[in-house]
PDB file of N, CA and C in Angstrom:
ATOM      1  N   MET A   1      25.212  38.336  -5.090  1.00 72.00           N
ATOM      2  CA  MET A   1      24.408  37.330  -5.642  1.00 72.00           C
ATOM      3  C   MET A   1      23.216  37.126  -4.723  1.00 72.00           C
ATOM      4  N   MET A   2      22.018  36.954  -5.294  1.00 74.00           N
ATOM      5  CA  MET A   2      20.806  36.817  -4.493  1.00 74.00           C
ATOM      6  C   MET A   2      20.566  35.345  -4.099  1.00 74.00           C
ATOM      7  N   THR A   3      20.147  35.186  -2.859  1.00 82.00           N
ATOM      8  CA  THR A   3      19.799  33.826  -2.362  1.00 82.00           C
ATOM      9  C   THR A   3      18.457  33.447  -2.928  1.00 82.00           C
ATOM     10  N   LYS A   4      18.302  32.282  -3.447  1.00 84.00           N
ATOM     11  CA  LYS A   4      17.047  31.800  -3.909  1.00 84.00           C
ATOM     12  C   LYS A   4      16.169  31.292  -2.816  1.00 84.00           C
ATOM     13  N   THR A   5      14.890  31.682  -2.862  1.00 84.00           N
ATOM     14  CA  THR A   5      14.011  31.198  -1.794  1.00 84.00           C
ATOM     15  C   THR A   5      12.687  30.731  -2.504  1.00 84.00           C
ATOM     16  N   ALA A   6      11.816  30.181  -1.703  1.00 85.00           N
ATOM     17  CA  ALA A   6      10.499  29.768  -2.227  1.00 85.00           C
ATOM     18  C   ALA A   6       9.448  30.839  -2.164  1.00 85.00           C
ATOM     19  N   VAL A   7       9.846  32.037  -1.649  1.00 88.00           N
ATOM     20  CA  VAL A   7       8.891  33.112  -1.539  1.00 88.00           C
ATOM     21  C   VAL A   7       8.346  33.441  -2.929  1.00 88.00           C
ATOM     22  N   THR A   8       7.011  33.625  -2.994  1.00 87.00           N
ATOM     23  CA  THR A   8       6.238  33.958  -4.186  1.00 87.00           C
ATOM     24  C   THR A   8       5.920  32.747  -5.099  1.00 87.00           C
ATOM     25  N   ARG A   9       6.431  31.593  -4.762  1.00 94.00           N
ATOM     26  CA  ARG A   9       6.101  30.346  -5.560  1.00 94.00           C
ATOM     27  C   ARG A   9       4.705  29.945  -5.299  1.00 94.00           C
ATOM     28  N   LYS A  10       4.171  29.210  -6.238  1.00 96.00           N
ATOM     29  CA  LYS A  10       2.776  28.775  -6.204  1.00 96.00           C
ATOM     30  C   LYS A  10       2.695  27.259  -6.294  1.00 96.00           C
ATOM     31  N   VAL A  11       2.015  26.579  -5.336  1.00 97.00           N
ATOM     32  CA  VAL A  11       1.949  25.116  -5.342  1.00 97.00           C
ATOM     33  C   VAL A  11       0.446  24.643  -5.451  1.00 97.00           C
ATOM     34  N   ALA A  12       0.227  23.719  -6.350  1.00 97.00           N
ATOM     35  CA  ALA A  12      -1.048  23.075  -6.444  1.00 97.00           C
ATOM     36  C   ALA A  12      -1.029  21.901  -5.477  1.00 97.00           C
ATOM     37  N   VAL A  13      -1.951  21.859  -4.509  1.00 97.00           N
ATOM     38  CA  VAL A  13      -2.047  20.776  -3.552  1.00 97.00           C
ATOM     39  C   VAL A  13      -3.245  19.876  -3.974  1.00 97.00           C
ATOM     40  N   MET A  14      -2.990  18.756  -4.578  1.00 96.00           N
ATOM     41  CA  MET A  14      -4.073  17.941  -5.144  1.00 96.00           C
ATOM     42  C   MET A  14      -4.612  17.085  -4.070  1.00 96.00           C
ATOM     43  N   LEU A  15      -5.949  17.101  -3.881  1.00 96.00           N
ATOM     44  CA  LEU A  15      -6.675  16.262  -2.913  1.00 96.00           C
ATOM     45  C   LEU A  15      -7.709  15.432  -3.559  1.00 96.00           C
ATOM     46  N   GLY A  16      -7.849  14.210  -3.033  1.00 96.00           N
ATOM     47  CA  GLY A  16      -8.969  13.309  -3.310  1.00 96.00           C
ATOM     48  C   GLY A  16      -9.642  12.954  -1.976  1.00 96.00           C
ATOM     49  N   ASN A  17     -10.862  12.528  -2.054  1.00 97.00           N
ATOM     50  CA  ASN A  17     -11.595  12.136  -0.830  1.00 97.00           C
ATOM     51  C   ASN A  17     -10.839  10.949  -0.172  1.00 97.00           C
ATOM     52  N   GLY A  18     -10.540  11.158   1.115  1.00 96.00           N
ATOM     53  CA  GLY A  18      -9.778  10.164   1.860  1.00 96.00           C
ATOM     54  C   GLY A  18      -8.305  10.603   2.031  1.00 96.00           C
ATOM     55  N   TYR A  19      -8.000  11.882   1.736  1.00 96.00           N
ATOM     56  CA  TYR A  19      -6.609  12.386   1.932  1.00 96.00           C
ATOM     57  C   TYR A  19      -6.220  12.278   3.414  1.00 96.00           C
ATOM     58  N   HIS A  20      -4.918  12.297   3.674  1.00 96.00           N
ATOM     59  CA  HIS A  20      -4.426  12.271   5.007  1.00 96.00           C
ATOM     60  C   HIS A  20      -4.486  13.730   5.570  1.00 96.00           C
ATOM     61  N   THR A  21      -5.384  13.943   6.508  1.00 96.00           N
ATOM     62  CA  THR A  21      -5.636  15.258   7.035  1.00 96.00           C
ATOM     63  C   THR A  21      -4.435  15.891   7.695  1.00 96.00           C
ATOM     64  N   THR A  22      -3.706  15.141   8.540  1.00 96.00           N
ATOM     65  CA  THR A  22      -2.537  15.662   9.234  1.00 96.00           C
ATOM     66  C   THR A  22      -1.424  16.052   8.227  1.00 96.00           C
ATOM     67  N   GLU A  23      -1.285  15.284   7.190  1.00 96.00           N
ATOM     68  CA  GLU A  23      -0.307  15.608   6.175  1.00 96.00           C
ATOM     69  C   GLU A  23      -0.589  16.900   5.511  1.00 96.00           C
ATOM     70  N   VAL A  24      -1.813  17.141   5.141  1.00 96.00           N
ATOM     71  CA  VAL A  24      -2.238  18.320   4.467  1.00 96.00           C
ATOM     72  C   VAL A  24      -2.117  19.533   5.411  1.00 96.00           C
ATOM     73  N   GLN A  25      -2.555  19.404   6.670  1.00 96.00           N
ATOM     74  CA  GLN A  25      -2.445  20.519   7.607  1.00 96.00           C
ATOM     75  C   GLN A  25      -0.994  20.909   7.823  1.00 96.00           C
ATOM     76  N   ALA A  26      -0.086  19.960   7.986  1.00 97.00           N
ATOM     77  CA  ALA A  26       1.349  20.195   8.150  1.00 97.00           C
ATOM     78  C   ALA A  26       1.967  20.891   6.916  1.00 97.00           C
ATOM     79  N   LEU A  27       1.578  20.360   5.710  1.00 97.00           N
ATOM     80  CA  LEU A  27       2.065  20.919   4.524  1.00 97.00           C
ATOM     81  C   LEU A  27       1.694  22.400   4.354  1.00 97.00           C
ATOM     82  N   LEU A  28       0.400  22.622   4.521  1.00 97.00           N
ATOM     83  CA  LEU A  28      -0.112  24.002   4.350  1.00 97.00           C
ATOM     84  C   LEU A  28       0.545  24.928   5.339  1.00 97.00           C
ATOM     85  N   LYS A  29       0.712  24.494   6.548  1.00 97.00           N
ATOM     86  CA  LYS A  29       1.344  25.304   7.610  1.00 97.00           C
ATOM     87  C   LYS A  29       2.806  25.703   7.155  1.00 97.00           C
ATOM     88  N   GLU A  30       3.595  24.693   6.636  1.00 96.00           N
ATOM     89  CA  GLU A  30       4.892  24.990   6.175  1.00 96.00           C
ATOM     90  C   GLU A  30       4.973  25.905   4.999  1.00 96.00           C
ATOM     91  N   LEU A  31       4.081  25.677   4.055  1.00 96.00           N
ATOM     92  CA  LEU A  31       4.028  26.501   2.843  1.00 96.00           C
ATOM     93  C   LEU A  31       3.723  27.963   3.226  1.00 96.00           C
ATOM     94  N   ILE A  32       2.717  28.176   4.085  1.00 95.00           N
ATOM     95  CA  ILE A  32       2.394  29.521   4.505  1.00 95.00           C
ATOM     96  C   ILE A  32       3.511  30.159   5.249  1.00 95.00           C
ATOM     97  N   ALA A  33       4.224  29.379   6.151  1.00 95.00           N
ATOM     98  CA  ALA A  33       5.379  29.916   6.879  1.00 95.00           C
ATOM     99  C   ALA A  33       6.517  30.315   5.902  1.00 95.00           C
ATOM    100  N   SER A  34       6.605  29.660   4.803  1.00 94.00           N
ATOM    101  CA  SER A  34       7.635  29.961   3.789  1.00 94.00           C
ATOM    102  C   SER A  34       7.187  31.000   2.796  1.00 94.00           C
ATOM    103  N   LYS A  35       6.001  31.552   2.954  1.00 94.00           N
ATOM    104  CA  LYS A  35       5.439  32.539   2.050  1.00 94.00           C
ATOM    105  C   LYS A  35       5.158  32.049   0.634  1.00 94.00           C
ATOM    106  N   VAL A  36       4.786  30.776   0.596  1.00 96.00           N
ATOM    107  CA  VAL A  36       4.449  30.076  -0.632  1.00 96.00           C
ATOM    108  C   VAL A  36       2.924  30.111  -0.743  1.00 96.00           C
ATOM    109  N   THR A  37       2.409  30.386  -1.904  1.00 96.00           N
ATOM    110  CA  THR A  37       0.971  30.341  -2.160  1.00 96.00           C
ATOM    111  C   THR A  37       0.582  28.909  -2.407  1.00 96.00           C
ATOM    112  N   ALA A  38      -0.319  28.352  -1.682  1.00 97.00           N
ATOM    113  CA  ALA A  38      -0.849  27.001  -1.887  1.00 97.00           C
ATOM    114  C   ALA A  38      -2.333  27.089  -2.314  1.00 97.00           C
ATOM    115  N   GLU A  39      -2.680  26.372  -3.379  1.00 97.00           N
ATOM    116  CA  GLU A  39      -4.053  26.274  -3.757  1.00 97.00           C
ATOM    117  C   GLU A  39      -4.500  24.845  -3.747  1.00 97.00           C
ATOM    118  N   ILE A  40      -5.622  24.606  -3.120  1.00 97.00           N
ATOM    119  CA  ILE A  40      -6.197  23.180  -3.106  1.00 97.00           C
ATOM    120  C   ILE A  40      -6.840  22.966  -4.426  1.00 97.00           C
ATOM    121  N   VAL A  41      -6.479  21.915  -5.091  1.00 97.00           N
ATOM    122  CA  VAL A  41      -6.980  21.583  -6.388  1.00 97.00           C
ATOM    123  C   VAL A  41      -7.503  20.191  -6.347  1.00 97.00           C
ATOM    124  N   SER A  42      -8.763  19.984  -6.837  1.00 96.00           N
ATOM    125  CA  SER A  42      -9.387  18.665  -6.829  1.00 96.00           C
ATOM    126  C   SER A  42     -10.196  18.479  -8.164  1.00 96.00           C
ATOM    127  N   LYS A  43     -10.845  17.285  -8.259  1.00 93.00           N
ATOM    128  CA  LYS A  43     -11.600  16.960  -9.468  1.00 93.00           C
ATOM    129  C   LYS A  43     -12.701  18.031  -9.727  1.00 93.00           C
ATOM    130  N   THR A  44     -13.353  18.459  -8.648  1.00 94.00           N
ATOM    131  CA  THR A  44     -14.393  19.422  -8.734  1.00 94.00           C
ATOM    132  C   THR A  44     -14.244  20.468  -7.603  1.00 94.00           C
ATOM    133  N   LEU A  45     -15.078  21.449  -7.611  1.00 96.00           N
ATOM    134  CA  LEU A  45     -15.063  22.438  -6.560  1.00 96.00           C
ATOM    135  C   LEU A  45     -15.834  22.029  -5.256  1.00 96.00           C
ATOM    136  N   ALA A  46     -16.387  20.779  -5.299  1.00 97.00           N
ATOM    137  CA  ALA A  46     -17.106  20.235  -4.145  1.00 97.00           C
ATOM    138  C   ALA A  46     -16.099  20.001  -3.021  1.00 97.00           C
ATOM    139  N   PRO A  47     -16.552  20.166  -1.753  1.00 98.00           N
ATOM    140  CA  PRO A  47     -15.652  19.961  -0.606  1.00 98.00           C
ATOM    141  C   PRO A  47     -15.065  18.553  -0.668  1.00 98.00           C
ATOM    142  N   VAL A  48     -13.800  18.362  -0.254  1.00 97.00           N
ATOM    143  CA  VAL A  48     -13.093  17.093  -0.240  1.00 97.00           C
ATOM    144  C   VAL A  48     -12.961  16.657   1.183  1.00 97.00           C
ATOM    145  N   LYS A  49     -13.288  15.373   1.430  1.00 97.00           N
ATOM    146  CA  LYS A  49     -13.357  14.833   2.794  1.00 97.00           C
ATOM    147  C   LYS A  49     -12.042  14.088   3.099  1.00 97.00           C
ATOM    148  N   GLY A  50     -11.436  14.446   4.171  1.00 96.00           N
ATOM    149  CA  GLY A  50     -10.272  13.768   4.669  1.00 96.00           C
ATOM    150  C   GLY A  50     -10.600  12.471   5.352  1.00 96.00           C
ATOM    151  N   VAL A  51      -9.560  11.603   5.636  1.00 95.00           N
ATOM    152  CA  VAL A  51      -9.777  10.355   6.201  1.00 95.00           C
ATOM    153  C   VAL A  51     -10.428  10.454   7.618  1.00 95.00           C
ATOM    154  N   ASP A  52     -10.324  11.586   8.237  1.00 96.00           N
ATOM    155  CA  ASP A  52     -10.936  11.847   9.596  1.00 96.00           C
ATOM    156  C   ASP A  52     -12.253  12.572   9.526  1.00 96.00           C
ATOM    157  N   GLY A  53     -12.672  12.839   8.258  1.00 96.00           N
ATOM    158  CA  GLY A  53     -13.979  13.533   8.097  1.00 96.00           C
ATOM    159  C   GLY A  53     -13.838  15.017   7.864  1.00 96.00           C
ATOM    160  N   THR A  54     -12.668  15.599   8.022  1.00 96.00           N
ATOM    161  CA  THR A  54     -12.408  17.014   7.820  1.00 96.00           C
ATOM    162  C   THR A  54     -12.711  17.426   6.327  1.00 96.00           C
ATOM    163  N   LEU A  55     -13.440  18.499   6.149  1.00 97.00           N
ATOM    164  CA  LEU A  55     -13.752  18.918   4.770  1.00 97.00           C
ATOM    165  C   LEU A  55     -12.880  20.151   4.441  1.00 97.00           C
ATOM    166  N   ILE A  56     -12.343  20.114   3.247  1.00 97.00           N
ATOM    167  CA  ILE A  56     -11.574  21.235   2.696  1.00 97.00           C
ATOM    168  C   ILE A  56     -12.215  21.608   1.330  1.00 97.00           C
ATOM    169  N   GLU A  57     -12.448  22.883   1.154  1.00 97.00           N
ATOM    170  CA  GLU A  57     -13.069  23.325  -0.062  1.00 97.00           C
ATOM    171  C   GLU A  57     -11.928  23.743  -1.084  1.00 97.00           C
ATOM    172  N   PRO A  58     -11.949  23.106  -2.239  1.00 97.00           N
ATOM    173  CA  PRO A  58     -10.864  23.440  -3.248  1.00 97.00           C
ATOM    174  C   PRO A  58     -11.049  24.815  -3.768  1.00 97.00           C
ATOM    175  N   GLN A  59      -9.921  25.458  -4.116  1.00 97.00           N
ATOM    176  CA  GLN A  59      -9.929  26.769  -4.785  1.00 97.00           C
ATOM    177  C   GLN A  59     -10.046  26.612  -6.255  1.00 97.00           C
ATOM    178  N   GLN A  60      -9.588  25.467  -6.782  1.00 96.00           N
ATOM    179  CA  GLN A  60      -9.532  25.190  -8.226  1.00 96.00           C
ATOM    180  C   GLN A  60      -9.978  23.796  -8.491  1.00 96.00           C
ATOM    181  N   SER A  61     -10.568  23.621  -9.721  1.00 94.00           N
ATOM    182  CA  SER A  61     -10.843  22.227 -10.146  1.00 94.00           C
ATOM    183  C   SER A  61      -9.888  21.914 -11.295  1.00 94.00           C
ATOM    184  N   MET A  62      -9.643  20.638 -11.470  1.00 88.00           N
ATOM    185  CA  MET A  62      -8.743  20.212 -12.563  1.00 88.00           C
ATOM    186  C   MET A  62      -9.335  20.400 -13.949  1.00 88.00           C
ATOM    187  N   LEU A  63     -10.663  20.686 -13.912  1.00 87.00           N
ATOM    188  CA  LEU A  63     -11.327  20.936 -15.236  1.00 87.00           C
ATOM    189  C   LEU A  63     -11.050  22.297 -15.716  1.00 87.00           C
ATOM    190  N   THR A  64     -10.693  23.319 -14.883  1.00 90.00           N
ATOM    191  CA  THR A  64     -10.451  24.648 -15.327  1.00 90.00           C
ATOM    192  C   THR A  64      -9.047  25.166 -14.962  1.00 90.00           C
ATOM    193  N   ALA A  65      -8.303  24.505 -14.100  1.00 91.00           N
ATOM    194  CA  ALA A  65      -6.949  24.921 -13.780  1.00 91.00           C
ATOM    195  C   ALA A  65      -5.952  24.113 -14.629  1.00 91.00           C
ATOM    196  N   ALA A  66      -4.821  24.780 -14.947  1.00 92.00           N
ATOM    197  CA  ALA A  66      -3.739  24.129 -15.691  1.00 92.00           C
ATOM    198  C   ALA A  66      -2.504  24.042 -14.786  1.00 92.00           C
ATOM    199  N   SER A  67      -1.855  22.898 -14.783  1.00 92.00           N
ATOM    200  CA  SER A  67      -0.723  22.685 -13.877  1.00 92.00           C
ATOM    201  C   SER A  67       0.445  23.624 -14.239  1.00 92.00           C
ATOM    202  N   VAL A  68       0.477  24.121 -15.527  1.00 92.00           N
ATOM    203  CA  VAL A  68       1.595  25.052 -15.881  1.00 92.00           C
ATOM    204  C   VAL A  68       1.472  26.374 -15.174  1.00 92.00           C
ATOM    205  N   LEU A  69       0.355  26.663 -14.491  1.00 93.00           N
ATOM    206  CA  LEU A  69       0.255  27.873 -13.701  1.00 93.00           C
ATOM    207  C   LEU A  69       0.870  27.751 -12.312  1.00 93.00           C
ATOM    208  N   TYR A  70       1.408  26.558 -12.033  1.00 95.00           N
ATOM    209  CA  TYR A  70       2.051  26.309 -10.705  1.00 95.00           C
ATOM    210  C   TYR A  70       3.488  25.996 -10.851  1.00 95.00           C
ATOM    211  N   ASP A  71       4.274  26.333  -9.748  1.00 94.00           N
ATOM    212  CA  ASP A  71       5.641  26.032  -9.787  1.00 94.00           C
ATOM    213  C   ASP A  71       5.894  24.625  -9.264  1.00 94.00           C
ATOM    214  N   ALA A  72       4.884  24.043  -8.578  1.00 94.00           N
ATOM    215  CA  ALA A  72       5.041  22.695  -8.107  1.00 94.00           C
ATOM    216  C   ALA A  72       3.631  22.099  -7.992  1.00 94.00           C
ATOM    217  N   VAL A  73       3.556  20.778  -8.018  1.00 96.00           N
ATOM    218  CA  VAL A  73       2.317  20.053  -7.814  1.00 96.00           C
ATOM    219  C   VAL A  73       2.576  19.016  -6.672  1.00 96.00           C
ATOM    220  N   TYR A  74       1.773  19.004  -5.675  1.00 96.00           N
ATOM    221  CA  TYR A  74       1.932  18.081  -4.565  1.00 96.00           C
ATOM    222  C   TYR A  74       0.618  17.219  -4.500  1.00 96.00           C
ATOM    223  N   VAL A  75       0.823  15.853  -4.672  1.00 95.00           N
ATOM    224  CA  VAL A  75      -0.332  14.965  -4.536  1.00 95.00           C
ATOM    225  C   VAL A  75      -0.364  14.406  -3.154  1.00 95.00           C
ATOM    226  N   CYS A  76      -1.398  14.719  -2.411  1.00 94.00           N
ATOM    227  CA  CYS A  76      -1.488  14.333  -1.014  1.00 94.00           C
ATOM    228  C   CYS A  76      -1.773  12.843  -0.836  1.00 94.00           C
ATOM    229  N   GLY A  77      -1.221  12.279   0.162  1.00 92.00           N
ATOM    230  CA  GLY A  77      -1.300  10.890   0.468  1.00 92.00           C
ATOM    231  C   GLY A  77      -2.673  10.504   1.006  1.00 92.00           C
ATOM    232  N   GLY A  78      -2.868   9.228   1.159  1.00 92.00           N
ATOM    233  CA  GLY A  78      -4.096   8.622   1.566  1.00 92.00           C
ATOM    234  C   GLY A  78      -4.553   7.697   0.437  1.00 92.00           C
ATOM    235  N   ALA A  79      -4.564   6.396   0.685  1.00 93.00           N
ATOM    236  CA  ALA A  79      -4.870   5.409  -0.396  1.00 93.00           C
ATOM    237  C   ALA A  79      -6.117   5.731  -1.143  1.00 93.00           C
ATOM    238  N   GLN A  80      -7.188   5.990  -0.460  1.00 94.00           N
ATOM    239  CA  GLN A  80      -8.468   6.265  -1.076  1.00 94.00           C
ATOM    240  C   GLN A  80      -8.424   7.508  -1.963  1.00 94.00           C
ATOM    241  N   GLY A  81      -7.814   8.574  -1.392  1.00 94.00           N
ATOM    242  CA  GLY A  81      -7.682   9.870  -2.134  1.00 94.00           C
ATOM    243  C   GLY A  81      -6.829   9.692  -3.400  1.00 94.00           C
ATOM    244  N   VAL A  82      -5.734   9.001  -3.265  1.00 93.00           N
ATOM    245  CA  VAL A  82      -4.832   8.764  -4.431  1.00 93.00           C
ATOM    246  C   VAL A  82      -5.535   7.922  -5.484  1.00 93.00           C
ATOM    247  N   ASP A  83      -6.240   6.821  -5.026  1.00 94.00           N
ATOM    248  CA  ASP A  83      -6.998   6.017  -5.961  1.00 94.00           C
ATOM    249  C   ASP A  83      -8.030   6.830  -6.743  1.00 94.00           C
ATOM    250  N   GLU A  84      -8.711   7.699  -5.974  1.00 93.00           N
ATOM    251  CA  GLU A  84      -9.698   8.540  -6.659  1.00 93.00           C
ATOM    252  C   GLU A  84      -9.093   9.422  -7.709  1.00 93.00           C
ATOM    253  N   LEU A  85      -7.937   9.997  -7.412  1.00 93.00           N
ATOM    254  CA  LEU A  85      -7.243  10.851  -8.407  1.00 93.00           C
ATOM    255  C   LEU A  85      -6.780  10.061  -9.620  1.00 93.00           C
ATOM    256  N   LEU A  86      -6.247   8.871  -9.285  1.00 93.00           N
ATOM    257  CA  LEU A  86      -5.719   7.979 -10.410  1.00 93.00           C
ATOM    258  C   LEU A  86      -6.789   7.493 -11.374  1.00 93.00           C
ATOM    259  N   SER A  87      -8.068   7.428 -10.874  1.00 93.00           N
ATOM    260  CA  SER A  87      -9.113   6.954 -11.671  1.00 93.00           C
ATOM    261  C   SER A  87      -9.736   8.081 -12.529  1.00 93.00           C
ATOM    262  N   ASP A  88      -9.244   9.304 -12.383  1.00 91.00           N
ATOM    263  CA  ASP A  88      -9.801  10.476 -13.072  1.00 91.00           C
ATOM    264  C   ASP A  88      -8.880  10.986 -14.173  1.00 91.00           C
ATOM    265  N   VAL A  89      -9.321  11.056 -15.345  1.00 92.00           N
ATOM    266  CA  VAL A  89      -8.490  11.484 -16.522  1.00 92.00           C
ATOM    267  C   VAL A  89      -7.992  12.904 -16.329  1.00 92.00           C
ATOM    268  N   SER A  90      -8.788  13.832 -15.781  1.00 91.00           N
ATOM    269  CA  SER A  90      -8.331  15.183 -15.669  1.00 91.00           C
ATOM    270  C   SER A  90      -7.200  15.277 -14.582  1.00 91.00           C
ATOM    271  N   SER A  91      -7.314  14.429 -13.596  1.00 92.00           N
ATOM    272  CA  SER A  91      -6.288  14.441 -12.492  1.00 92.00           C
ATOM    273  C   SER A  91      -4.963  13.901 -13.003  1.00 92.00           C
ATOM    274  N   THR A  92      -5.040  12.758 -13.743  1.00 93.00           N
ATOM    275  CA  THR A  92      -3.751  12.201 -14.246  1.00 93.00           C
ATOM    276  C   THR A  92      -3.174  13.139 -15.354  1.00 93.00           C
ATOM    277  N   GLY A  93      -4.005  13.729 -16.102  1.00 93.00           N
ATOM    278  CA  GLY A  93      -3.529  14.644 -17.135  1.00 93.00           C
ATOM    279  C   GLY A  93      -2.843  15.910 -16.513  1.00 93.00           C
ATOM    280  N   PHE A  94      -3.380  16.337 -15.362  1.00 93.00           N
ATOM    281  CA  PHE A  94      -2.824  17.481 -14.634  1.00 93.00           C
ATOM    282  C   PHE A  94      -1.407  17.239 -14.201  1.00 93.00           C
ATOM    283  N   VAL A  95      -1.170  16.002 -13.609  1.00 93.00           N
ATOM    284  CA  VAL A  95       0.152  15.618 -13.188  1.00 93.00           C
ATOM    285  C   VAL A  95       1.089  15.388 -14.378  1.00 93.00           C
ATOM    286  N   ARG A  96       0.582  14.749 -15.422  1.00 93.00           N
ATOM    287  CA  ARG A  96       1.376  14.457 -16.561  1.00 93.00           C
ATOM    288  C   ARG A  96       1.862  15.764 -17.232  1.00 93.00           C
ATOM    289  N   GLU A  97       0.941  16.750 -17.298  1.00 92.00           N
ATOM    290  CA  GLU A  97       1.326  18.064 -17.924  1.00 92.00           C
ATOM    291  C   GLU A  97       2.359  18.742 -17.074  1.00 92.00           C
ATOM    292  N   ALA A  98       2.252  18.682 -15.735  1.00 90.00           N
ATOM    293  CA  ALA A  98       3.223  19.309 -14.853  1.00 90.00           C
ATOM    294  C   ALA A  98       4.630  18.614 -15.020  1.00 90.00           C
ATOM    295  N   PHE A  99       4.623  17.357 -15.086  1.00 89.00           N
ATOM    296  CA  PHE A  99       5.883  16.619 -15.343  1.00 89.00           C
ATOM    297  C   PHE A  99       6.487  16.946 -16.700  1.00 89.00           C
ATOM    298  N   GLN A 100       5.774  17.049 -17.717  1.00 88.00           N
ATOM    299  CA  GLN A 100       6.244  17.400 -19.021  1.00 88.00           C
ATOM    300  C   GLN A 100       6.827  18.806 -19.076  1.00 88.00           C
ATOM    301  N   HIS A 101       6.364  19.713 -18.229  1.00 80.00           N
ATOM    302  CA  HIS A 101       6.912  21.090 -18.208  1.00 80.00           C
ATOM    303  C   HIS A 101       8.021  21.308 -17.259  1.00 80.00           C
ATOM    304  N   TYR A 102       8.408  20.284 -16.547  1.00 70.00           N
ATOM    305  CA  TYR A 102       9.442  20.375 -15.546  1.00 70.00           C
ATOM    306  C   TYR A 102      10.769  20.734 -16.132  1.00 70.00           C
TER     307      TYR A 102
END
């Protein structure tokens, strides 16, 4: 019997401006160590600014990516970033679609 691992899985890491930088850095480090593909997804392809000013450039926008292409969706913390995502229809739709396909 084969042991199940996260290798080859794909995770959408959703960011809004004001995300917790240390949380995202730690998450990406662990995903890479586990050989999981992580893609930064945001409202647009414009760089997203963390709470400490760090900029991350998204690989996908919620306007063109579908959550069903991912094995998991992670919404990063940070009150401002979460509020930004909650106020955007494409962002909430992305999460809703992922939940419905779980």
